[in-house]
Amino acid sequence: MRVMAQMAMVMNLDKCIGCHTCSVTCKQAWTNRSGVEYVWFNNVETRPGQGYPRTYQDQERWQGGWTLNRRGRLTLKAGGRVKKLLNIFSNPLMPSIQDYYEPWTYDYEHLTTAPAGQATSPVARPKSLLTGADHKITWSANWDDDLGGGPELTVNDPLLARVSEKIRLDYERAFMFYLPRICEHCLNPSCAASCPSGAIYKRTEDGIVLVDQDRCRGWRMCVTGCPYKKVYFNHRTGKAEKCTFCYPRIEVGIPTVCSETCVGRLRYIGVVLYDADAVLTAAATPDVKDLYQAQREVLLDPDDPAVQAAAEAAGIPRDWVTAAQRSPVWALINRFQVALPLHPEYRTMPMVWYIPPLSPVVDQLRETGHDGEDAGNLFGAIEALRIPIGYLAELFTAGDPAPVDGVLRRLAAMRSYMRDINLGQPPRPEIAAAVGMSTAELQDMFRLLAVAKYDERYVIPPAHPELGDLRERAHELEELACSLDYDDGPGMGGSGPFGESSGGPAPVAVETFHALKTRQTSDRLTDASSSRGRVNLLNWDGKSSEGVFPPKPTASSTDEGDAP
């Protein structure tokens, strides 16, 4: 047993209202700069729907993730080294910009500079940020929000195609829910295995998957290899970029930007311990319907003395083991068993898990005149969910409905049991027994899902620099350091390749098309001279190291900030 630690996240889909606050704040923090206008490290999809990029879940088309060869061994679905070499300059398995969307903005300046005319009023035409030409808007990251277009769009949902014979998509019976997505920071990342230059790596101290910008050569095989399509190509720098799990914040013990700003408080972050020696065996489980259980078994019980001893022997700090014991992620996955992985059949061992939505069954019962919170009604109506269990199973359990049904029943039992208590009625232990839980477990689960405070939802131990090569040096940054918004930094002005607001505060005025065009074509780097002692990873043009590393200290320098 080789114990390692992993930062992980759970999202409660029952609470997501589709407000996109998480997406916007992530955009401001990480991808508000030239070359990544179309990139959303965090996006919120309406399900059913095509997703972002379109039909990314159709692995028969995109060939992402892992599969088993004839000998039962893991192999990349897109092929090995020989196939990659043949396609290295023309990759047919990579989404085009149209599958994401062509970034655009409005030419607002035309409204104020157009000459006075009698026949027509001036308009702000949409302009492409890639070509500068007039652009017809046909798609975006959330184009099909709230079933926009209804059956016209949902027929292209790859998951719906598998169960469509069981589901009527008449508009009056339409069902939907929101699915926020970030990089899964997998235990068995196929993006890292796909990279010819080894630029994508998984940090040993916390499991966060990052891209080494110095080693990236822009082959884009990682885009193909990731089945979730959460690795993007910066067309300005020629480098790959992806969700960083807000590592500068995590390293100082505070949650990711998307979690911090979530309106519904639906995200949970914590440490889990896992057996690194068991990952490949679990990922190679022959039956895809057994992958969910196999991944749960890879995670180790932090209260087990043997696990604690193995963690200490592996050099994991005691406060990290304590954090794993308090981890809401561990509790939701293995103690309460209500969190499920996204597409375990991709065999990447994803570490962003989801609690499936229950709300529609309650609404449906209430509309028919029944008590929507009564346990008998809830248990009986789960199979008649407006969100079919079969569809949820295709998302979270590789098509196996049994685990999804079990999760929904536990959630229904919690809701019904706590309703009695809140109304002053005698508690009914038989409700808990019906789903194999104790009354104490139901109450603990209710507290975590409904009323948990900040420090219960986010149990994040600070990083220990001695545990790994923390080249990111997040300990020297401020609390909001993921934006790197120090004076003259890439987020504080200038028209360098990373723009006027690379993670800084949102400008009051909307940028014009011409300003953005200048930002795209500028070759001037922002001045990093004031960032003494800091590695400026974002202020890089992909051509040289100028402006990336701080100047070497002189012999007469006594300023601590000049230290490399």
Coordinates of C-alpha atoms in Angstrom, one line a residue, residues 181-424:
R181 CA -17.7 21.1 -14.7
I182 CA -14.0 21.7 -14.0
C183 CA -10.9 19.6 -14.7
E184 CA -11.3 16.3 -12.9
H185 CA -7.7 16.2 -11.6
C186 CA -7.9 12.4 -12.2
L187 CA -5.9 9.8 -10.4
N188 CA -5.1 8.2 -13.8
P189 CA -5.0 11.3 -16.1
S190 CA -5.1 10.4 -19.8
C191 CA -4.1 13.9 -20.7
A192 CA -0.7 13.5 -19.0
A193 CA -0.2 10.1 -20.7
S194 CA -1.1 11.6 -24.1
C195 CA 1.5 14.5 -23.9
P196 CA 4.5 13.7 -26.1
S197 CA 6.7 16.3 -24.3
G198 CA 5.7 15.3 -20.8
A199 CA 4.4 18.8 -20.0
I200 CA 1.4 17.7 -18.0
Y201 CA 2.2 16.5 -14.6
K202 CA 0.3 15.5 -11.4
R203 CA 1.7 17.0 -8.2
T204 CA 2.8 14.4 -5.7
E205 CA 1.9 16.5 -2.7
D206 CA -1.8 17.1 -3.5
G207 CA -2.7 15.4 -6.8
I208 CA -3.4 18.7 -8.7
V209 CA -2.8 18.2 -12.5
L210 CA -0.9 21.2 -14.1
V211 CA 0.8 22.1 -17.4
D212 CA 4.5 23.0 -17.4
Q213 CA 4.5 25.9 -19.8
D214 CA 8.2 25.6 -20.3
R215 CA 7.9 22.0 -21.6
C216 CA 4.7 22.4 -23.6
R217 CA 5.3 22.3 -27.3
G218 CA 1.7 22.8 -28.4
W219 CA 1.1 19.3 -29.9
R220 CA -2.4 19.3 -28.5
M221 CA -2.5 15.6 -28.0
C222 CA -3.6 16.3 -24.4
V223 CA -6.8 17.9 -25.8
T224 CA -7.6 14.7 -27.6
G225 CA -6.6 12.5 -24.6
C226 CA -8.8 14.3 -22.1
P227 CA -12.3 12.7 -22.4
Y228 CA -13.8 15.7 -20.5
K229 CA -12.2 18.2 -22.9
K230 CA -10.9 20.3 -20.1
V231 CA -7.5 20.9 -21.6
Y232 CA -7.4 23.9 -24.0
F233 CA -5.1 25.4 -26.5
N234 CA -4.0 29.0 -26.2
H235 CA -3.7 30.2 -29.8
R236 CA -1.8 33.2 -28.7
T237 CA 1.1 31.5 -26.9
G238 CA 0.8 28.1 -28.6
K239 CA 0.6 26.3 -25.2
A240 CA -1.9 24.1 -23.5
E241 CA -3.8 25.4 -20.5
K242 CA -6.2 23.9 -18.0
C243 CA -8.0 24.3 -14.7
T244 CA -5.3 24.7 -11.9
F245 CA -7.7 23.9 -9.0
C246 CA -6.6 27.4 -7.9
Y247 CA -3.4 26.0 -6.5
P248 CA -2.2 29.3 -5.0
R249 CA -5.3 29.5 -2.9
I250 CA -5.3 25.8 -2.0
E251 CA -1.7 26.0 -0.9
V252 CA -2.6 28.6 1.7
G253 CA -5.7 26.8 2.9
I254 CA -8.5 28.6 1.1
P255 CA -10.9 27.2 -1.5
T256 CA -11.0 27.6 -5.2
V257 CA -12.5 30.7 -6.7
C258 CA -15.5 28.8 -8.1
S259 CA -16.2 27.3 -4.7
E260 CA -15.8 30.5 -2.8
T261 CA -18.2 32.4 -5.0
C262 CA -20.8 29.7 -5.5
V263 CA -24.2 31.1 -4.8
G264 CA -25.8 27.8 -3.9
R265 CA -22.9 26.7 -1.6
L266 CA -23.0 23.4 -3.5
R267 CA -19.2 22.7 -3.6
Y268 CA -17.2 20.8 -1.0
I269 CA -13.4 20.5 -1.0
G270 CA -11.3 18.2 1.0
V271 CA -8.3 15.8 1.1
V272 CA -8.7 12.1 0.5
L273 CA -6.0 9.4 0.9
Y274 CA -5.7 6.7 -1.7
D275 CA -3.6 3.7 -2.5
A276 CA -1.4 4.7 -5.5
D277 CA -0.5 1.1 -6.1
A278 CA -4.2 0.2 -6.6
V279 CA -5.1 2.9 -9.2
L280 CA -4.1 1.1 -12.4
T281 CA -5.7 -2.2 -11.2
A282 CA -8.9 -0.4 -10.4
A283 CA -8.8 1.5 -13.7
A284 CA -8.4 -1.8 -15.6
T285 CA -11.6 -3.3 -14.1
P286 CA -13.1 -5.3 -17.0
D287 CA -16.7 -4.5 -16.5
V288 CA -17.3 -0.7 -16.8
K289 CA -20.3 -1.0 -14.4
D290 CA -17.8 -2.1 -11.6
L291 CA -15.6 1.0 -12.0
Y292 CA -17.5 3.1 -9.6
Q293 CA -17.1 0.6 -6.8
A294 CA -13.5 -0.1 -7.8
Q295 CA -12.6 3.6 -7.5
R296 CA -14.3 3.9 -4.1
E297 CA -12.1 1.0 -2.9
V298 CA -9.0 2.8 -4.0
L299 CA -9.8 5.6 -1.5
L300 CA -8.5 4.7 2.0
D301 CA -10.2 5.2 5.4
P302 CA -8.2 7.9 7.2
D303 CA -9.5 6.6 10.6
D304 CA -7.8 3.2 10.0
P305 CA -4.6 3.0 12.1
A306 CA -2.8 1.0 9.4
V307 CA -3.6 3.8 6.8
Q308 CA -2.4 6.4 9.3
A309 CA 0.9 4.5 9.8
A310 CA 1.4 4.1 6.1
A311 CA 0.7 7.8 5.5
E312 CA 3.3 8.8 8.1
A313 CA 5.8 6.4 6.5
A314 CA 5.0 8.0 3.1
G315 CA 5.8 11.5 4.5
I316 CA 2.3 12.8 4.6
P317 CA 2.1 15.4 7.4
R318 CA -0.1 14.7 10.4
D319 CA -2.3 17.7 9.8
W320 CA -3.1 16.4 6.3
V321 CA -4.2 13.0 7.8
T322 CA -6.3 14.9 10.3
A323 CA -7.8 17.0 7.5
A324 CA -8.6 13.7 5.6
Q325 CA -10.5 12.5 8.7
R326 CA -12.6 15.7 8.6
S327 CA -12.9 15.8 4.8
P328 CA -16.4 16.4 3.6
V329 CA -15.4 14.7 0.3
W330 CA -14.5 11.4 2.1
A331 CA -17.8 11.6 4.0
L332 CA -19.9 12.1 1.0
I333 CA -18.2 9.5 -1.1
N334 CA -17.6 6.6 1.3
R335 CA -19.4 7.3 4.6
F336 CA -22.8 8.5 3.3
Q337 CA -22.2 7.1 -0.3
V338 CA -24.2 9.8 -2.0
A339 CA -21.5 11.2 -4.3
L340 CA -20.7 9.6 -7.7
P341 CA -17.9 10.1 -10.3
L342 CA -18.5 11.7 -13.7
H343 CA -18.1 9.1 -16.4
P344 CA -16.1 6.4 -14.6
E345 CA -16.1 4.4 -17.9
Y346 CA -13.4 6.7 -19.2
R347 CA -11.1 4.9 -16.7
T348 CA -9.3 8.1 -15.7
M349 CA -10.4 7.8 -12.0
P350 CA -11.9 11.4 -11.8
M351 CA -11.7 13.2 -8.5
V352 CA -14.6 15.7 -8.9
W353 CA -17.7 13.8 -7.8
Y354 CA -21.4 14.7 -7.9
I355 CA -24.5 14.3 -5.8
P356 CA -27.3 13.6 -8.3
P357 CA -30.4 15.8 -8.2
L358 CA -33.5 14.8 -6.3
S359 CA -35.7 17.9 -6.4
P360 CA -37.8 17.1 -9.5
V361 CA -39.4 14.1 -7.9
V362 CA -40.5 16.3 -5.0
D363 CA -42.0 18.9 -7.3
Q364 CA -43.7 16.2 -9.3
L365 CA -45.4 14.7 -6.3
R366 CA -46.5 18.1 -5.0
E367 CA -48.1 19.0 -8.4
T368 CA -50.2 15.8 -8.2
G369 CA -51.6 16.7 -4.8
H370 CA -49.4 14.3 -2.8
D371 CA -47.1 15.1 0.1
G372 CA -43.8 15.6 -1.6
E373 CA -41.8 15.0 1.6
D374 CA -43.4 11.8 2.8
A375 CA -41.1 8.8 2.7
G376 CA -43.6 6.4 1.3
N377 CA -44.4 8.8 -1.6
L378 CA -40.8 9.7 -2.2
F379 CA -39.6 6.1 -2.4
G380 CA -42.4 5.1 -4.7
A381 CA -41.8 8.0 -7.0
I382 CA -38.1 7.7 -7.5
E383 CA -38.5 5.4 -10.5
A384 CA -40.8 8.0 -12.1
L385 CA -38.3 10.8 -11.9
R386 CA -38.6 13.5 -14.5
I387 CA -34.9 13.1 -14.6
P388 CA -34.8 9.4 -15.5
I389 CA -32.4 7.2 -13.5
G390 CA -31.2 5.7 -16.7
Y391 CA -29.9 9.1 -17.8
L392 CA -28.2 9.8 -14.5
A393 CA -26.7 6.3 -14.6
E394 CA -25.1 7.1 -18.0
L395 CA -23.5 10.2 -16.5
F396 CA -22.3 8.8 -13.2
T397 CA -22.2 5.0 -13.1
A398 CA -21.4 3.8 -16.6
G399 CA -25.1 2.9 -17.2
D400 CA -25.7 1.0 -13.9
P401 CA -28.9 2.3 -12.3
A402 CA -28.5 0.5 -9.0
P403 CA -26.0 2.9 -7.3
V404 CA -28.0 6.0 -8.6
D405 CA -31.2 4.5 -7.2
G406 CA -29.5 3.9 -3.9
V407 CA -28.2 7.5 -3.7
L408 CA -31.6 9.0 -4.5
R409 CA -33.2 6.8 -1.8
R410 CA -30.7 8.0 0.8
L411 CA -31.4 11.6 -0.1
A412 CA -35.1 11.0 0.0
A413 CA -34.8 9.3 3.4
M414 CA -32.8 12.2 4.8
R415 CA -35.4 14.7 3.5
S416 CA -38.3 12.9 4.9
Y417 CA -36.7 12.0 8.2
M418 CA -35.6 15.6 8.9
R419 CA -38.9 17.0 7.8
D420 CA -40.6 15.1 10.7
I421 CA -38.1 16.5 13.2
N422 CA -38.4 20.1 11.9
L423 CA -42.2 19.9 12.2
G424 CA -42.0 18.6 15.8

